[in-house]
Amino acid sequence: MPHANAGRRLSADAPGLSFECLETIEKAPTQAPCTPIATWGPSRTALDALDDDCDYSEHLRALEASNRVDAQYMSHHAAAAATAAAAPAALLTPYGRASAVDWMVDAAWQLGVSNDALFLAVALLDRFLSRQAPPGAACGVQLTLVSAVCLWVAAKYEHSSAPPLELFSRCLLRGSFPTSALLAMEAELLAAVDYRLASVTTAKTFLRRVMFDLGASEAARGSRVDERLYFLSSYLAEASLLEYGLLAYLPSRVAATAFALAHTLLGRPLPAEGLRELTGYGPSELAEPMRWLHHVHGSLASAGSLYAVTVKYLNPDMAAAAAVPPIVSAGDARLAARVVGAAAAAAAAAAAAAATGALQGAAPAAPAAAAAPAAPRPQGCGRAGEGCCGAAGGGPPAARLTAVA
């Protein structure tokens, strides 16, 4: 049953979502489970497993550092367009990107595409767009095609069996593009990312590592990870996809920020040493992205119409994580519950002040210069359904959100 946001359009000419045809799709036959790989060879000691785990974490960190997306590609497009005297209407803006991401969240949820595939699809979208020379950067109806193909490619990569191409064409694009156009765009997308899908890391990848390590430590104490913490962390990480400016931060840093902010919103203490042990980051390193994730959370909560990610995480099966109210004051009792040290308390207070400003229509203060490459001033997330083209940038992110809420 499609929810209230089904049928959202990226632009006046873009096709909406249609899921009536899903009723005709048969489920794939259930396969018997395979023999666990762990039983193929000699048993491994806990020390061996720990060494492998550390090696894998280091491998993920190396991948994210070596395959970063251009976090300022819209500014670069605007500069190139100005040099070439191209029309501003040919440029993609943070509005349009957020609209596309909102549409992708909706489509992935309705089609049963995993969150891993969704995060990968958004990462592919940014990499594809960053490599397009204006005015060739996808916009309008073309952005719909690119978004659908990114989701299809990511689903094929992450799933053993992905929804067929015809389903994407009929249900997502309503037959606006022939399958040949989707296949041609797939080839263009893969060429743009140099076929390096395996080297793309996402915040979801690192958040899973954090929750796995947390689960192991909780199990050692004879307890379980609170599902509200799990789903709220997931909600915040998924909401971060809407914010173009968060591309300036490594996925592992965004995941750590979502994890830390979830603790804050639930009023849970998170010792600084525990945060660093689980995420590899200290409180002071998360202060900048936390300001912006606070802003995104507050803006989603105050939006006049719900974003797809909000509708998704209002589901009771996901602990109604999206119903957790944002922090709107530095005097919020949940901040007082955090026992994380002076540096983290200062960061939380700054984030709360930024969130308060966001709900009042003012942009949070620009973050200080980050390590190379320097972090640009975040551009904010847009409102789904707005026009996606126009002059790049366009004012404070929170002001843009509240103006259309």
GROMACS .gro file of C-alpha atoms in nm:
model
  405
    1MET     CA    1   0.000   0.000   0.000
    2PRO     CA    2   0.170   0.321  -0.107
    3HIS     CA    3   0.194   0.588   0.161
    4ALA     CA    4   0.087   0.949   0.136
    5ASN     CA    5   0.407   1.060  -0.035
    6ALA     CA    6   0.382   0.809  -0.322
    7GLY     CA    7   0.350   0.993  -0.648
    8ARG     CA    8   0.580   1.283  -0.552
    9ARG     CA    9   0.734   1.446  -0.857
   10LEU     CA   10   1.080   1.592  -0.903
   11SER     CA   11   0.944   1.855  -1.138
   12ALA     CA   12   0.624   1.935  -1.321
   13ASP     CA   13   0.728   1.713  -1.611
   14ALA     CA   14   0.886   1.428  -1.415
   15PRO     CA   15   0.692   1.104  -1.371
   16GLY     CA   16   0.569   1.015  -1.026
   17LEU     CA   17   0.580   0.678  -0.856
   18SER     CA   18   0.321   0.416  -0.946
   19PHE     CA   19   0.313   0.094  -0.750
   20GLU     CA   20  -0.010  -0.070  -0.858
   21CYS     CA   21   0.193  -0.299  -1.083
   22LEU     CA   22   0.374  -0.442  -0.779
   23GLU     CA   23   0.070  -0.659  -0.706
   24THR     CA   24   0.145  -0.865  -1.017
   25ILE     CA   25   0.502  -0.946  -0.919
   26GLU     CA   26   0.561  -1.289  -0.776
   27LYS     CA   27   0.800  -1.340  -0.492
   28ALA     CA   28   1.118  -1.527  -0.567
   29PRO     CA   29   1.125  -1.883  -0.432
   30THR     CA   30   1.291  -1.921  -0.098
   31GLN     CA   31   1.632  -2.084  -0.118
   32ALA     CA   32   1.778  -2.313   0.141
   33PRO     CA   33   2.050  -2.148   0.352
   34CYS     CA   34   2.405  -2.212   0.244
   35THR     CA   35   2.661  -2.378   0.466
   36PRO     CA   36   2.828  -2.106   0.677
   37ILE     CA   37   3.173  -2.022   0.549
   38ALA     CA   38   3.305  -2.045   0.905
   39THR     CA   39   3.252  -2.423   0.897
   40TRP     CA   40   3.466  -2.476   0.588
   41GLY     CA   41   3.799  -2.465   0.764
   42PRO     CA   42   3.955  -2.495   1.108
   43SER     CA   43   3.799  -2.300   1.392
   44ARG     CA   44   3.925  -1.949   1.446
   45THR     CA   45   4.018  -1.804   1.781
   46ALA     CA   46   3.867  -1.486   1.920
   47LEU     CA   47   4.204  -1.317   1.872
   48ASP     CA   48   4.203  -1.409   1.503
   49ALA     CA   49   3.855  -1.264   1.467
   50LEU     CA   50   3.962  -0.944   1.641
   51ASP     CA   51   4.262  -0.906   1.411
   52ASP     CA   52   4.044  -0.957   1.105
   53ASP     CA   53   3.791  -0.709   1.237
   54CYS     CA   54   4.057  -0.443   1.288
   55ASP     CA   55   4.201  -0.510   0.943
   56TYR     CA   56   3.858  -0.472   0.786
   57SER     CA   57   3.794  -0.144   0.968
   58GLU     CA   58   4.128  -0.011   0.847
   59HIS     CA   59   4.041  -0.127   0.496
   60LEU     CA   60   3.712   0.065   0.505
   61ARG     CA   61   3.886   0.380   0.628
   62ALA     CA   62   4.141   0.352   0.348
   63LEU     CA   63   3.864   0.311   0.091
   64GLU     CA   64   3.670   0.617   0.205
   65ALA     CA   65   3.985   0.828   0.202
   66SER     CA   66   4.085   0.717  -0.148
   67ASN     CA   67   3.744   0.748  -0.315
   68ARG     CA   68   3.595   1.076  -0.195
   69VAL     CA   69   3.329   1.259  -0.389
   70ASP     CA   70   3.384   1.622  -0.487
   71ALA     CA   71   3.196   1.794  -0.205
   72GLN     CA   72   3.183   2.123  -0.394
   73TYR     CA   73   3.076   2.001  -0.736
   74MET     CA   74   2.779   2.238  -0.755
   75SER     CA   75   3.006   2.537  -0.694
   76HIS     CA   76   3.244   2.408  -0.959
   77HIS     CA   77   2.954   2.368  -1.201
   78ALA     CA   78   2.843   2.725  -1.130
   79ALA     CA   79   3.193   2.860  -1.188
   80ALA     CA   80   3.229   2.666  -1.512
   81ALA     CA   81   2.887   2.782  -1.629
   82ALA     CA   82   2.973   3.143  -1.553
   83THR     CA   83   3.291   3.114  -1.756
   84ALA     CA   84   3.098   2.960  -2.045
   85ALA     CA   85   2.812   3.210  -2.005
   86ALA     CA   86   2.564   2.922  -1.962
   87ALA     CA   87   2.212   2.987  -1.842
   88PRO     CA   88   2.171   2.950  -1.462
   89ALA     CA   89   1.856   2.745  -1.522
   90ALA     CA   90   2.076   2.463  -1.653
   91LEU     CA   91   2.242   2.413  -1.313
   92LEU     CA   92   2.149   2.168  -1.042
   93THR     CA   93   2.096   2.314  -0.694
   94PRO     CA   94   2.083   2.160  -0.346
   95TYR     CA   95   1.704   2.187  -0.381
   96GLY     CA   96   1.706   1.955  -0.680
   97ARG     CA   97   1.950   1.709  -0.528
   98ALA     CA   98   1.744   1.682  -0.208
   99SER     CA   99   1.429   1.634  -0.413
  100ALA     CA  100   1.595   1.350  -0.603
  101VAL     CA  101   1.718   1.186  -0.281
  102ASP     CA  102   1.373   1.215  -0.124
  103TRP     CA  103   1.227   1.047  -0.433
  104MET     CA  104   1.490   0.770  -0.412
  105VAL     CA  105   1.412   0.703  -0.045
  106ASP     CA  106   1.044   0.673  -0.134
  107ALA     CA  107   1.112   0.444  -0.430
  108ALA     CA  108   1.355   0.220  -0.241
  109TRP     CA  109   1.110   0.176   0.045
  110GLN     CA  110   0.820   0.089  -0.183
  111LEU     CA  111   1.023  -0.155  -0.393
  112GLY     CA  112   1.181  -0.326  -0.093
  113VAL     CA  113   1.532  -0.214  -0.185
  114SER     CA  114   1.768  -0.235   0.112
  115ASN     CA  115   1.912   0.064   0.294
  116ASP     CA  116   2.259  -0.043   0.184
  117ALA     CA  117   2.149  -0.012  -0.178
  118LEU     CA  118   1.983   0.323  -0.108
  119PHE     CA  119   2.298   0.471   0.046
  120LEU     CA  120   2.507   0.335  -0.240
  121ALA     CA  121   2.260   0.476  -0.494
  122VAL     CA  122   2.287   0.826  -0.347
  123ALA     CA  123   2.666   0.798  -0.342
  124LEU     CA  124   2.660   0.697  -0.709
  125LEU     CA  125   2.429   0.987  -0.790
  126ASP     CA  126   2.669   1.239  -0.638
  127ARG     CA  127   2.967   1.086  -0.813
  128PHE     CA  128   2.787   1.088  -1.145
  129LEU     CA  129   2.670   1.447  -1.106
  130SER     CA  130   3.014   1.564  -0.995
  131ARG     CA  131   3.162   1.436  -1.320
  132GLN     CA  132   2.909   1.608  -1.545
  133ALA     CA  133   3.011   1.931  -1.714
  134PRO     CA  134   2.739   2.198  -1.702
  135PRO     CA  135   2.493   2.231  -1.855
  136GLY     CA  136   2.517   1.853  -1.895
  137ALA     CA  137   2.453   1.793  -1.524
  138ALA     CA  138   2.123   1.607  -1.494
  139CYS     CA  139   1.824   1.822  -1.414
  140GLY     CA  140   1.446   1.791  -1.425
  141VAL     CA  141   1.316   1.479  -1.596
  142GLN     CA  142   1.672   1.371  -1.676
  143LEU     CA  143   1.748   1.371  -1.303
  144THR     CA  144   1.460   1.128  -1.254
  145LEU     CA  145   1.618   0.888  -1.502
  146VAL     CA  146   1.962   0.915  -1.342
  147SER     CA  147   1.816   0.863  -0.992
  148ALA     CA  148   1.623   0.554  -1.099
  149VAL     CA  149   1.926   0.404  -1.272
  150CYS     CA  150   2.148   0.470  -0.969
  151LEU     CA  151   1.895   0.286  -0.754
  152TRP     CA  152   1.874  -0.004  -0.999
  153VAL     CA  153   2.253  -0.040  -1.026
  154ALA     CA  154   2.292  -0.025  -0.648
  155ALA     CA  155   2.016  -0.283  -0.599
  156LYS     CA  156   2.186  -0.519  -0.844
  157TYR     CA  157   2.516  -0.476  -0.661
  158GLU     CA  158   2.380  -0.521  -0.308
  159HIS     CA  159   2.111  -0.784  -0.371
  160SER     CA  160   2.142  -1.136  -0.504
  161SER     CA  161   1.834  -1.059  -0.714
  162ALA     CA  162   1.722  -0.704  -0.788
  163PRO     CA  163   1.386  -0.584  -0.920
  164PRO     CA  164   1.379  -0.624  -1.299
  165LEU     CA  165   1.452  -0.328  -1.522
  166GLU     CA  166   1.098  -0.337  -1.658
  167LEU     CA  167   0.967  -0.277  -1.305
  168PHE     CA  168   1.180   0.035  -1.269
  169SER     CA  169   1.061   0.154  -1.608
  170ARG     CA  170   0.690   0.090  -1.541
  171CYS     CA  171   0.654   0.173  -1.174
  172LEU     CA  172   0.917   0.441  -1.116
  173LEU     CA  173   0.925   0.611  -1.453
  174ARG     CA  174   0.573   0.522  -1.572
  175GLY     CA  175   0.706   0.426  -1.910
  176SER     CA  176   0.850   0.773  -1.976
  177PHE     CA  177   1.178   0.614  -2.085
  178PRO     CA  178   1.228   0.295  -2.287
  179THR     CA  179   1.445   0.026  -2.131
  180SER     CA  180   1.711   0.110  -2.389
  181ALA     CA  181   1.741   0.458  -2.234
  182LEU     CA  182   1.790   0.305  -1.889
  183LEU     CA  183   2.055   0.068  -2.020
  184ALA     CA  184   2.234   0.354  -2.194
  185MET     CA  185   2.227   0.559  -1.874
  186GLU     CA  186   2.358   0.260  -1.679
  187ALA     CA  187   2.658   0.239  -1.911
  188GLU     CA  188   2.717   0.613  -1.874
  189LEU     CA  189   2.690   0.591  -1.495
  190LEU     CA  190   2.932   0.300  -1.464
  191ALA     CA  191   3.181   0.473  -1.690
  192ALA     CA  192   3.154   0.792  -1.483
  193VAL     CA  193   3.240   0.606  -1.161
  194ASP     CA  194   3.503   0.395  -1.340
  195TYR     CA  195   3.312   0.078  -1.241
  196ARG     CA  196   3.440   0.124  -0.884
  197LEU     CA  197   3.126   0.027  -0.696
  198ALA     CA  198   3.315  -0.191  -0.449
  199SER     CA  199   3.530   0.102  -0.337
  200VAL     CA  200   3.234   0.325  -0.246
  201THR     CA  201   3.178   0.342   0.129
  202THR     CA  202   2.873   0.498   0.291
  203ALA     CA  203   2.763   0.614   0.633
  204LYS     CA  204   2.548   0.301   0.652
  205THR     CA  205   2.859   0.086   0.617
  206PHE     CA  206   3.025   0.250   0.915
  207LEU     CA  207   2.711   0.275   1.126
  208ARG     CA  208   2.667  -0.100   1.091
  209ARG     CA  209   3.022  -0.148   1.220
  210VAL     CA  210   2.952   0.078   1.516
  211MET     CA  211   2.628  -0.101   1.604
  212PHE     CA  212   2.795  -0.441   1.563
  213ASP     CA  213   3.075  -0.345   1.801
  214LEU     CA  214   2.823  -0.194   2.043
  215GLY     CA  215   2.617  -0.513   2.030
  216ALA     CA  216   2.924  -0.720   2.108
  217SER     CA  217   3.011  -0.506   2.409
  218GLU     CA  218   2.650  -0.507   2.533
  219ALA     CA  219   2.631  -0.886   2.492
  220ALA     CA  220   2.945  -0.917   2.703
  221ARG     CA  221   2.757  -0.732   2.978
  222GLY     CA  222   2.453  -0.956   2.937
  223SER     CA  223   2.230  -0.688   2.784
  224ARG     CA  224   2.100  -0.591   2.442
  225VAL     CA  225   2.130  -0.277   2.231
  226ASP     CA  226   1.824  -0.056   2.271
  227GLU     CA  227   1.627  -0.074   1.946
  228ARG     CA  228   1.536   0.296   1.978
  229LEU     CA  229   1.904   0.383   1.968
  230TYR     CA  230   1.954   0.161   1.665
  231PHE     CA  231   1.661   0.300   1.466
  232LEU     CA  232   1.721   0.662   1.565
  233SER     CA  233   2.085   0.634   1.456
  234SER     CA  234   1.966   0.482   1.129
  235TYR     CA  235   1.708   0.758   1.081
  236LEU     CA  236   1.964   1.033   1.134
  237ALA     CA  237   2.213   0.868   0.901
  238GLU     CA  238   1.948   0.833   0.631
  239ALA     CA  239   1.828   1.190   0.684
  240SER     CA  240   2.186   1.308   0.630
  241LEU     CA  241   2.156   1.195   0.268
  242LEU     CA  242   1.933   1.497   0.203
  243GLU     CA  243   2.203   1.745   0.306
  244TYR     CA  244   2.440   1.833   0.022
  245GLY     CA  245   2.677   2.005   0.264
  246LEU     CA  246   2.744   1.683   0.459
  247LEU     CA  247   2.933   1.552   0.156
  248ALA     CA  248   3.223   1.752   0.300
  249TYR     CA  249   3.261   1.496   0.578
  250LEU     CA  250   3.379   1.138   0.550
  251PRO     CA  251   3.104   0.873   0.574
  252SER     CA  252   3.260   0.735   0.892
  253ARG     CA  253   3.237   1.080   1.049
  254VAL     CA  254   2.873   1.120   0.948
  255ALA     CA  255   2.794   0.776   1.093
  256ALA     CA  256   2.969   0.864   1.419
  257THR     CA  257   2.775   1.190   1.433
  258ALA     CA  258   2.443   1.011   1.384
  259PHE     CA  259   2.535   0.766   1.659
  260ALA     CA  260   2.636   1.044   1.901
  261LEU     CA  261   2.334   1.260   1.821
  262ALA     CA  262   2.100   0.964   1.877
  263HIS     CA  263   2.242   0.932   2.228
  264THR     CA  264   2.183   1.302   2.285
  265LEU     CA  265   1.824   1.294   2.158
  266LEU     CA  266   1.746   0.997   2.383
  267GLY     CA  267   1.917   1.157   2.682
  268ARG     CA  268   2.168   0.872   2.706
  269PRO     CA  269   2.516   0.933   2.848
  270LEU     CA  270   2.797   0.854   2.608
  271PRO     CA  271   3.147   0.875   2.758
  272ALA     CA  272   3.403   1.034   2.531
  273GLU     CA  273   3.628   0.730   2.555
  274GLY     CA  274   3.339   0.503   2.460
  275LEU     CA  275   3.257   0.721   2.161
  276ARG     CA  276   3.615   0.710   2.037
  277GLU     CA  277   3.644   0.336   2.094
  278LEU     CA  278   3.330   0.263   1.893
  279THR     CA  279   3.363   0.522   1.616
  280GLY     CA  280   3.724   0.632   1.605
  281TYR     CA  281   3.622   0.995   1.664
  282GLY     CA  282   3.625   1.215   1.970
  283PRO     CA  283   3.352   1.467   2.060
  284SER     CA  284   3.545   1.768   1.931
  285GLU     CA  285   3.588   1.603   1.590
  286LEU     CA  286   3.211   1.565   1.558
  287ALA     CA  287   3.116   1.919   1.659
  288GLU     CA  288   3.093   2.056   1.303
  289PRO     CA  289   2.891   1.777   1.139
  290MET     CA  290   2.673   1.755   1.450
  291ARG     CA  291   2.566   2.118   1.402
  292TRP     CA  292   2.442   2.029   1.058
  293LEU     CA  293   2.279   1.703   1.153
  294HIS     CA  294   2.098   1.890   1.431
  295HIS     CA  295   1.984   2.135   1.165
  296VAL     CA  296   1.860   1.859   0.935
  297HIS     CA  297   1.674   1.684   1.216
  298GLY     CA  298   1.507   2.004   1.330
  299SER     CA  299   1.416   2.104   0.976
  300LEU     CA  300   1.257   1.766   0.903
  301ALA     CA  301   1.054   1.787   1.222
  302SER     CA  302   0.922   2.133   1.132
  303ALA     CA  303   0.855   2.067   0.763
  304GLY     CA  304   0.499   2.136   0.654
  305SER     CA  305   0.477   1.809   0.460
  306LEU     CA  306   0.662   1.496   0.558
  307TYR     CA  307   0.971   1.377   0.380
  308ALA     CA  308   0.982   1.012   0.274
  309VAL     CA  309   1.251   0.932   0.532
  310THR     CA  310   1.030   1.077   0.807
  311VAL     CA  311   0.726   0.876   0.697
  312LYS     CA  312   0.942   0.565   0.679
  313TYR     CA  313   1.079   0.601   1.032
  314LEU     CA  314   0.745   0.693   1.188
  315ASN     CA  315   0.658   0.326   1.143
  316PRO     CA  316   0.616   0.149   1.480
  317ASP     CA  317   0.829  -0.135   1.343
  318MET     CA  318   1.115   0.116   1.341
  319ALA     CA  319   1.047   0.230   1.696
  320ALA     CA  320   0.886   0.548   1.557
  321ALA     CA  321   1.236   0.697   1.554
  322ALA     CA  322   1.127   0.999   1.350
  323ALA     CA  323   0.888   1.098   1.630
  324VAL     CA  324   1.176   1.178   1.868
  325PRO     CA  325   1.162   1.558   1.903
  326PRO     CA  326   1.463   1.770   1.807
  327ILE     CA  327   1.661   1.975   2.055
  328VAL     CA  328   1.548   2.336   2.029
  329SER     CA  329   1.720   2.487   2.329
  330ALA     CA  330   2.057   2.465   2.499
  331GLY     CA  331   1.859   2.416   2.820
  332ASP     CA  332   1.705   2.090   2.699
  333ALA     CA  333   1.715   1.833   2.979
  334ARG     CA  334   1.851   1.572   2.742
  335LEU     CA  335   2.175   1.768   2.711
  336ALA     CA  336   2.215   1.770   3.087
  337ALA     CA  337   2.190   1.390   3.089
  338ARG     CA  338   2.499   1.355   2.875
  339VAL     CA  339   2.813   1.282   3.075
  340VAL     CA  340   3.074   1.304   2.805
  341GLY     CA  341   3.326   1.560   2.919
  342ALA     CA  342   3.364   1.933   2.872
  343ALA     CA  343   3.454   1.923   2.503
  344ALA     CA  344   3.149   1.716   2.412
  345ALA     CA  345   2.921   1.926   2.633
  346ALA     CA  346   3.039   2.240   2.454
  347ALA     CA  347   2.980   2.077   2.116
  348ALA     CA  348   2.631   1.969   2.223
  349ALA     CA  349   2.547   2.320   2.342
  350ALA     CA  350   2.668   2.470   2.015
  351ALA     CA  351   2.466   2.215   1.822
  352ALA     CA  352   2.157   2.293   2.026
  353ALA     CA  353   2.199   2.663   1.956
  354ALA     CA  354   2.237   2.586   1.587
  355ALA     CA  355   1.923   2.372   1.593
  356THR     CA  356   1.732   2.653   1.764
  357GLY     CA  357   1.843   2.893   1.493
  358ALA     CA  358   1.744   2.646   1.222
  359LEU     CA  359   1.388   2.624   1.348
  360GLN     CA  360   1.371   3.003   1.351
  361GLY     CA  361   1.480   3.022   0.988
  362ALA     CA  362   1.843   3.119   1.046
  363ALA     CA  363   2.136   2.922   0.915
  364PRO     CA  364   2.376   2.768   1.167
  365ALA     CA  365   2.715   2.930   1.187
  366ALA     CA  366   2.957   2.818   0.921
  367PRO     CA  367   3.193   2.545   1.047
  368ALA     CA  368   3.559   2.617   1.089
  369ALA     CA  369   3.800   2.508   0.818
  370ALA     CA  370   3.834   2.131   0.816
  371ALA     CA  371   4.127   1.915   0.723
  372ALA     CA  372   4.205   1.897   0.353
  373PRO     CA  373   3.999   1.903   0.148
  374ALA     CA  374   3.848   2.202   0.325
  375ALA     CA  375   3.482   2.162   0.417
  376PRO     CA  376   3.258   2.407   0.231
  377ARG     CA  377   2.969   2.580   0.399
  378PRO     CA  378   2.688   2.321   0.386
  379GLN     CA  379   2.420   2.404   0.133
  380GLY     CA  380   2.124   2.250   0.310
  381CYS     CA  381   1.854   2.013   0.201
  382GLY     CA  382   1.569   2.117  -0.022
  383ARG     CA  383   1.199   2.052  -0.032
  384ALA     CA  384   1.081   1.763  -0.245
  385GLY     CA  385   0.865   1.882  -0.528
  386GLU     CA  386   1.048   2.211  -0.581
  387GLY     CA  387   1.210   2.299  -0.907
  388CYS     CA  388   1.559   2.156  -0.908
  389CYS     CA  389   1.727   2.404  -1.139
  390GLY     CA  390   1.831   2.760  -1.092
  391ALA     CA  391   2.120   2.955  -0.951
  392ALA     CA  392   2.337   2.727  -0.738
  393GLY     CA  393   2.344   2.791  -0.366
  394GLY     CA  394   2.045   3.011  -0.298
  395GLY     CA  395   2.063   3.126   0.060
  396PRO     CA  396   2.074   2.972   0.407
  397PRO     CA  397   1.964   2.608   0.414
  398ALA     CA  398   1.726   2.645   0.707
  399ALA     CA  399   1.571   2.958   0.560
  400ARG     CA  400   1.505   2.773   0.236
  401LEU     CA  401   1.344   2.484   0.422
  402THR     CA  402   1.120   2.697   0.641
  403ALA     CA  403   1.018   2.907   0.342
  404VAL     CA  404   0.860   2.605   0.175
  405ALA     CA  405   0.745   2.413   0.481
   0.00000   0.00000   0.00000
